[in-house]
Amino acid sequence: ILNQTFQDFELLIINDGSTDATADFLDSLEDKRIRVIHQENRGLCETLNRATSEALSEWIARLDQDDISVPDRLERQYNFLLKHSDVVAVFSSIRRIGPSGRPFGGIYSYLPEGNNFIYDPWVHGVIPHSTMLFNKFAVLAVGGYRSAFYPVDDWDLALRLSEKFKLAVIKEPLVSYRIHPNAST
């Protein structure tokens, strides 16, 4: 993520109570864009809510630690949002990769034929959360992530956002989404 063509961002990493050498590794990172927060384990939803609240920007890109963004992901999503001021979150299609990083199954598109479109999670279903770039204040306005809905907290959030705001999808895959054995996506 640090090799993005769009360089003006903060990489907020929250160490959610790791018990291995993760804390030492994170503290050794020397990039001025990185801000590390260590906390006792709170679980995914509380950690995502903390990250949303702590983020300095009004725009937040989500990326799971094992997924990979294409080099111009942030630039393309940010520019899309600048051109579509009525949209508060933009997703993308994905390229599926296995545990080793090898692509399989081609591109997984969430779009019918055509160009970018307004995303309705009630109609189109779940899009991997690692592809989302969203407005911090819109997410806070709908109450953030809800632990009661884990592991579909991302879909719950998209549904609540779609009730008040417009969401969109960029057709091209901007994230390589890692599929692990026994995963459902």
Short mmCIF file of C-alpha atoms in Angstrom, two decimals:
data_model
loop_
_atom_site.label_atom_id
_atom_site.label_comp_id
_atom_site.label_asym_id
_atom_site.label_seq_id
_atom_site.Cartn_x
_atom_site.Cartn_y
_atom_site.Cartn_z
CA ILE A 1 0.00 0.00 0.00
CA LEU A 2 2.95 2.33 0.57
CA ASN A 3 3.79 2.15 -3.15
CA GLN A 4 0.58 3.81 -4.31
CA THR A 5 0.71 6.45 -7.06
CA PHE A 6 -1.34 8.64 -4.69
CA GLN A 7 1.12 9.34 -1.87
CA ASP A 8 -0.68 11.87 0.34
CA PHE A 9 -2.16 9.50 2.91
CA GLU A 10 -1.79 8.21 6.43
CA LEU A 11 -1.44 4.46 6.93
CA LEU A 12 -3.11 3.79 10.24
CA ILE A 13 -2.23 0.35 11.61
CA ILE A 14 -3.97 -0.89 14.73
CA ASN A 15 -2.28 -3.78 16.47
CA ASP A 16 -5.28 -5.49 18.04
CA GLY A 17 -3.54 -7.26 20.90
CA SER A 18 -1.03 -9.40 19.03
CA THR A 19 1.03 -11.72 21.23
CA ASP A 20 3.91 -12.37 18.83
CA ALA A 21 6.60 -10.00 17.52
CA THR A 22 4.09 -7.89 15.57
CA ALA A 23 4.35 -4.90 17.95
CA ASP A 24 8.14 -4.78 17.61
CA PHE A 25 7.92 -5.05 13.83
CA LEU A 26 5.33 -2.27 13.59
CA ASP A 27 7.35 -0.01 15.88
CA SER A 28 10.40 -0.49 13.63
CA LEU A 29 8.66 0.91 10.53
CA GLU A 30 10.17 4.23 9.48
CA ASP A 31 7.76 5.80 7.04
CA LYS A 32 6.31 9.16 8.10
CA ARG A 33 2.91 8.16 6.65
CA ILE A 34 2.58 5.26 9.10
CA ARG A 35 0.89 5.71 12.47
CA VAL A 36 0.68 2.65 14.71
CA ILE A 37 -1.76 2.23 17.58
CA HIS A 38 -1.37 -0.69 19.97
CA GLN A 39 -4.38 -1.89 21.94
CA GLU A 40 -5.58 -4.91 23.87
CA ASN A 41 -7.61 -7.28 21.72
CA ARG A 42 -11.04 -5.76 21.05
CA GLY A 43 -12.04 -7.68 17.96
CA LEU A 44 -12.53 -6.56 14.39
CA CYS A 45 -15.58 -4.29 14.66
CA GLU A 46 -14.35 -2.29 17.64
CA THR A 47 -10.94 -1.98 15.99
CA LEU A 48 -12.48 -0.75 12.74
CA ASN A 49 -14.56 1.78 14.68
CA ARG A 50 -11.44 2.99 16.46
CA ALA A 51 -9.58 3.30 13.16
CA THR A 52 -12.48 5.27 11.69
CA SER A 53 -12.52 7.65 14.65
CA GLU A 54 -8.72 8.02 14.79
CA ALA A 55 -8.19 8.58 11.05
CA LEU A 56 -7.05 12.10 10.23
CA SER A 57 -8.65 12.18 6.77
CA GLU A 58 -12.32 12.32 5.90
CA TRP A 59 -11.65 9.54 3.34
CA ILE A 60 -10.67 6.07 4.53
CA ALA A 61 -9.59 3.11 2.42
CA ARG A 62 -10.00 -0.34 3.91
CA LEU A 63 -7.52 -3.11 3.19
CA ASP A 64 -7.15 -6.39 5.01
CA GLN A 65 -3.57 -7.27 5.90
CA ASP A 66 -3.41 -10.15 3.41
CA ASP A 67 -4.94 -8.38 0.39
CA ILE A 68 -3.06 -6.30 -2.20
CA SER A 69 -4.09 -3.01 -3.80
CA VAL A 70 -3.05 -2.24 -7.36
CA PRO A 71 -0.60 0.71 -7.43
CA ASP A 72 -3.20 3.27 -8.58
CA ARG A 73 -6.12 2.08 -6.44
CA LEU A 74 -6.22 5.06 -4.07
CA GLU A 75 -5.74 7.55 -6.89
CA ARG A 76 -8.52 6.05 -9.01
CA GLN A 77 -11.01 5.74 -6.15
CA TYR A 78 -10.25 9.20 -4.77
CA ASN A 79 -10.58 10.80 -8.22
CA PHE A 80 -13.85 8.93 -8.75
CA LEU A 81 -15.22 10.37 -5.49
CA LEU A 82 -14.08 13.89 -6.42
CA LYS A 83 -16.06 13.61 -9.67
CA HIS A 84 -19.12 12.08 -7.96
CA SER A 85 -19.69 14.24 -4.90
CA ASP A 86 -23.00 12.50 -4.15
CA VAL A 87 -21.23 9.15 -3.55
CA VAL A 88 -19.87 8.42 -0.03
CA ALA A 89 -18.22 5.06 -0.70
CA VAL A 90 -16.71 3.38 -3.73
CA PHE A 91 -15.83 -0.30 -4.11
CA SER A 92 -14.19 -2.22 -6.97
CA SER A 93 -14.17 -5.62 -8.54
CA ILE A 94 -11.45 -8.02 -7.36
CA ARG A 95 -8.87 -10.42 -8.67
CA ARG A 96 -8.94 -13.55 -6.53
CA ILE A 97 -5.63 -14.92 -5.29
CA GLY A 98 -4.81 -18.00 -3.22
CA PRO A 99 -2.83 -18.14 0.02
CA SER A 100 0.47 -17.99 -1.91
CA GLY A 101 -0.61 -14.94 -3.93
CA ARG A 102 -1.23 -16.81 -7.19
CA PRO A 103 -4.28 -15.58 -9.13
CA PHE A 104 -7.06 -18.06 -9.82
CA GLY A 105 -10.52 -17.89 -11.30
CA GLY A 106 -9.95 -14.62 -13.15
CA ILE A 107 -11.56 -11.32 -12.28
CA TYR A 108 -14.59 -11.39 -10.02
CA SER A 109 -16.78 -8.51 -11.14
CA TYR A 110 -19.78 -7.30 -9.20
CA LEU A 111 -21.15 -5.47 -12.19
CA PRO A 112 -23.49 -6.31 -14.98
CA GLU A 113 -22.27 -5.40 -18.47
CA GLY A 114 -21.51 -1.72 -18.71
CA ASN A 115 -19.48 0.87 -16.87
CA ASN A 116 -19.18 1.91 -13.25
CA PHE A 117 -22.53 1.94 -11.51
CA ILE A 118 -24.33 2.86 -8.35
CA TYR A 119 -24.09 -0.05 -5.94
CA ASP A 120 -27.15 -1.26 -4.07
CA PRO A 121 -26.16 -3.96 -1.55
CA TRP A 122 -29.82 -5.01 -1.24
CA VAL A 123 -29.74 -5.99 -4.93
CA HIS A 124 -26.09 -6.74 -5.73
CA GLY A 125 -24.98 -8.49 -2.54
CA VAL A 126 -21.66 -8.32 -0.74
CA ILE A 127 -18.51 -6.79 -2.22
CA PRO A 128 -15.25 -7.50 -0.36
CA HIS A 129 -14.64 -4.80 2.18
CA SER A 130 -10.97 -4.55 1.21
CA THR A 131 -12.07 -2.69 -1.93
CA MET A 132 -13.90 0.09 -0.08
CA LEU A 133 -12.90 3.74 0.12
CA PHE A 134 -15.45 5.61 2.23
CA ASN A 135 -16.31 8.91 3.84
CA LYS A 136 -15.50 8.82 7.56
CA PHE A 137 -18.40 11.08 8.52
CA ALA A 138 -20.97 9.03 6.58
CA VAL A 139 -19.85 5.85 8.38
CA LEU A 140 -19.97 7.59 11.75
CA ALA A 141 -23.44 8.98 10.91
CA VAL A 142 -24.86 5.46 10.47
CA GLY A 143 -23.25 4.16 13.67
CA GLY A 144 -20.10 2.50 12.32
CA TYR A 145 -19.46 -1.22 12.48
CA ARG A 146 -21.73 -3.33 14.67
CA SER A 147 -20.19 -6.33 16.44
CA ALA A 148 -23.57 -8.04 16.67
CA PHE A 149 -23.41 -8.56 12.89
CA TYR A 150 -19.91 -10.06 12.74
CA PRO A 151 -18.84 -11.73 10.41
CA VAL A 152 -21.16 -9.86 8.02
CA ASP A 153 -20.52 -6.49 9.67
CA ASP A 154 -19.20 -5.12 6.36
CA TRP A 155 -22.44 -5.96 4.56
CA ASP A 156 -24.47 -4.56 7.45
CA LEU A 157 -22.52 -1.31 7.14
CA ALA A 158 -23.03 -1.16 3.36
CA LEU A 159 -26.78 -1.76 3.80
CA ARG A 160 -27.10 1.05 6.34
CA LEU A 161 -24.99 3.41 4.22
CA SER A 162 -27.12 2.66 1.16
CA GLU A 163 -30.28 3.67 3.03
CA LYS A 164 -28.99 7.26 3.34
CA PHE A 165 -26.28 7.71 0.71
CA LYS A 166 -25.11 6.62 -2.73
CA LEU A 167 -22.46 3.91 -3.07
CA ALA A 168 -20.61 3.03 -6.27
CA VAL A 169 -18.38 0.38 -7.83
CA ILE A 170 -15.46 0.76 -10.22
CA LYS A 171 -15.61 -2.10 -12.67
CA GLU A 172 -11.88 -2.83 -12.86
CA PRO A 173 -10.31 -4.97 -10.12
CA LEU A 174 -8.32 -2.65 -7.86
CA VAL A 175 -7.62 -5.25 -5.18
CA SER A 176 -6.21 -8.76 -5.25
CA TYR A 177 -8.39 -10.47 -2.67
CA ARG A 178 -6.81 -13.42 -0.89
CA ILE A 179 -9.00 -16.52 -0.62
CA HIS A 180 -8.01 -18.99 2.07
CA PRO A 181 -9.04 -22.67 2.17
CA ASN A 182 -12.62 -23.04 3.41
CA ALA A 183 -13.42 -19.35 2.65
CA SER A 184 -16.87 -18.58 1.28
CA THR A 185 -16.02 -15.78 -1.20
#
